PDB file of C-alpha atoms in Angstrom:
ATOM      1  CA  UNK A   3       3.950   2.897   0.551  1.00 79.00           C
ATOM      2  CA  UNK A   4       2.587   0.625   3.272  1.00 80.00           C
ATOM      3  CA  UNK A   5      -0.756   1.444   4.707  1.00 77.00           C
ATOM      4  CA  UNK A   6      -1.567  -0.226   8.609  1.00 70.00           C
ATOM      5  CA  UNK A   7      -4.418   1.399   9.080  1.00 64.00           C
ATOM      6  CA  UNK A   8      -6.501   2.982   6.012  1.00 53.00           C
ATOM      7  CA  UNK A   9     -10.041   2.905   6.949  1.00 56.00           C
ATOM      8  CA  UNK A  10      -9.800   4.702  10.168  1.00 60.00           C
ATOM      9  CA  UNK A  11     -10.790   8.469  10.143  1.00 60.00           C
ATOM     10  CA  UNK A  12      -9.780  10.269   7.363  1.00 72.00           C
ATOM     11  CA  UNK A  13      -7.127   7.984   6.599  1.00 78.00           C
ATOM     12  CA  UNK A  14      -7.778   6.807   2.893  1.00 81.00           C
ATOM     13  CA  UNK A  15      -8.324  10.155   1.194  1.00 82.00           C
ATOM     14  CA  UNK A  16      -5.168  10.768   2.879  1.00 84.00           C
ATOM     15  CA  UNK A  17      -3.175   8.138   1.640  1.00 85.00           C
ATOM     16  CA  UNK A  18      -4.832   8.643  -1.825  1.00 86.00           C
ATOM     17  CA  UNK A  19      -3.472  12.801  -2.095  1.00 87.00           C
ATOM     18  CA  UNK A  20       0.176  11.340  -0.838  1.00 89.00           C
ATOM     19  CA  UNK A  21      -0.281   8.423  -3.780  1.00 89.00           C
ATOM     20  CA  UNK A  22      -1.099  10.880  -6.244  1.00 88.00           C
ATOM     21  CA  UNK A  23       1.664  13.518  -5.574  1.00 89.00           C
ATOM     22  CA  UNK A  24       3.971  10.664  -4.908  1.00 90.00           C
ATOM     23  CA  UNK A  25       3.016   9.213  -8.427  1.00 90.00           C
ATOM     24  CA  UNK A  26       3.776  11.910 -10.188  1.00 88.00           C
ATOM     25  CA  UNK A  27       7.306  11.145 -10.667  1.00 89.00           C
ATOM     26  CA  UNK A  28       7.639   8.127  -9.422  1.00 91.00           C
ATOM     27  CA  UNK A  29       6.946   4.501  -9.207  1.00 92.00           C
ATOM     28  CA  UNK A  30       4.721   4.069  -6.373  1.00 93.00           C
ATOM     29  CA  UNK A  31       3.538   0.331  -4.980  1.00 92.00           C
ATOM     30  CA  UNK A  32       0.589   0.850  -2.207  1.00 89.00           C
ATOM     31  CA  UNK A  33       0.450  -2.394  -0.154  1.00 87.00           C
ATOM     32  CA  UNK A  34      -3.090  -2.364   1.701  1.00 85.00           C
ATOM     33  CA  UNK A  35      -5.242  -4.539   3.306  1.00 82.00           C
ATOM     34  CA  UNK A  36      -8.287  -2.170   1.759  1.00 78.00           C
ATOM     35  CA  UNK A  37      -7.782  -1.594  -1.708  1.00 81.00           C
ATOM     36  CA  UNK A  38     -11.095  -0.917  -2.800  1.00 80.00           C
ATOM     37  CA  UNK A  39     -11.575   2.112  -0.214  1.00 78.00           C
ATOM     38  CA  UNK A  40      -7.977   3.233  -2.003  1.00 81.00           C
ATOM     39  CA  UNK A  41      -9.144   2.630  -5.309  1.00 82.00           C
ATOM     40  CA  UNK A  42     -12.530   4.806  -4.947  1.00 80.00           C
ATOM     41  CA  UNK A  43      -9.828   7.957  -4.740  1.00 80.00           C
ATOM     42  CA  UNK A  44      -7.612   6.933  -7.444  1.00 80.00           C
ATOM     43  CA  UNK A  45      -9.768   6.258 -10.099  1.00 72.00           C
ATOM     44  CA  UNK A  46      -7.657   6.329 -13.447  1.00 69.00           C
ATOM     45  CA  UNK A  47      -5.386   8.803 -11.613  1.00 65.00           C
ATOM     46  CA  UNK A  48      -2.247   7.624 -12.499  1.00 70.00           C
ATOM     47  CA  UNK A  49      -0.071   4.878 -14.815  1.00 80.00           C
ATOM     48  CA  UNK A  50       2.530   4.942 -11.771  1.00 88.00           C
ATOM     49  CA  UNK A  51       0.533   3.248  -9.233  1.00 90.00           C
ATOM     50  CA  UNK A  52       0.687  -0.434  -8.566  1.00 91.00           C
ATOM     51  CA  UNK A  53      -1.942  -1.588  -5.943  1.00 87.00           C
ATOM     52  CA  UNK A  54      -0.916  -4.495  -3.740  1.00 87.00           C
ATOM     53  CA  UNK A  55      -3.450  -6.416  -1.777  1.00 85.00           C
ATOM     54  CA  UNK A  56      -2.016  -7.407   1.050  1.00 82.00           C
ATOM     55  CA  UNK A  57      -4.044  -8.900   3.942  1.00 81.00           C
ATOM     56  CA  UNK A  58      -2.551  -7.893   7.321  1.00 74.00           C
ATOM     57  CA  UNK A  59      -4.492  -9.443   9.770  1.00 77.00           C
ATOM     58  CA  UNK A  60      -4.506 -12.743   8.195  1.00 78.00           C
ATOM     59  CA  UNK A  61      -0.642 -12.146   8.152  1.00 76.00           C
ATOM     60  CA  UNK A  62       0.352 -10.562  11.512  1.00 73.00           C
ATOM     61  CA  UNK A  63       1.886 -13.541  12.991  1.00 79.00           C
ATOM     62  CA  UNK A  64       4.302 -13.964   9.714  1.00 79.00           C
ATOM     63  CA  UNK A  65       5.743 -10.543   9.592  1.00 78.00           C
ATOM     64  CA  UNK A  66       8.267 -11.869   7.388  1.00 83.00           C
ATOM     65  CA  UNK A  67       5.735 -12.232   4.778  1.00 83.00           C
ATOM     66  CA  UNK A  68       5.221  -8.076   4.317  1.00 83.00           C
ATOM     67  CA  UNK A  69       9.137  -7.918   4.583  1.00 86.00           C
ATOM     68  CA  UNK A  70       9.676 -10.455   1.654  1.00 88.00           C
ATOM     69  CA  UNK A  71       6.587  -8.812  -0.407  1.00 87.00           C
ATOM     70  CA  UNK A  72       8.489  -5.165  -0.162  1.00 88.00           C
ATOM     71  CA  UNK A  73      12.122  -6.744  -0.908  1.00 90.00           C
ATOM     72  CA  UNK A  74      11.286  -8.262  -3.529  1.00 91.00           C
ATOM     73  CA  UNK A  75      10.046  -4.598  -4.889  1.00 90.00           C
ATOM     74  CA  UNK A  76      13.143  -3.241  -4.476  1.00 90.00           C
ATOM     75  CA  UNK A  77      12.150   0.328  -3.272  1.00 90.00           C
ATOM     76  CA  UNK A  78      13.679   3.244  -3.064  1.00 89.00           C
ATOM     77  CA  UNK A  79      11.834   4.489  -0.351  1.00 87.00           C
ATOM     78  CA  UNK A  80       9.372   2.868   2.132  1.00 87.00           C
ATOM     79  CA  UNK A  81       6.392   4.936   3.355  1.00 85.00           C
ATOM     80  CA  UNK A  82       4.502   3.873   6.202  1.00 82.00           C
ATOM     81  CA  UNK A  83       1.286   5.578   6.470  1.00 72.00           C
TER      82      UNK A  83
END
């Protein structure tokens, strides 16, 4: 799951509900720019979730960067949220 924009609005909470369900059968990798608004939610919620700091603004002129970072998970599925 790749978040653009989490701390807009009711955005993190958001994400955090979709990590949980997602995480309860699955592997789930959250790449963020704002992990620590993220984390507040997920608080020893889950064993599935791998939190990935990733900073996009300091990165938005290598977009190849994010695309490497998620191949090299090997997902299933890609969220964007």
């Amino acid at each position: 799951m790749l978040s653009l924009h989490p701390g807009f609005g009711g955005a993190t909470s958001a994400n955090a509900n979709i990590i949980k369900m997602l995480s309860n059968q699955n592997e789930v990798f959250y790449i963020d720019e704002y992990l620590e608004f993220t984390q507040m939610y997920l608080e020893g919620n889950s064993e599935n979730v791998k939190l990935i700091h990733y900073p996009l603004r300091k990165n938005k002129f290598f977009p190849w960067r994010i695309k490497k970072t998620i191949q090299d998970l090997e997902p299933d599925f890609i969220i964007v949220a």
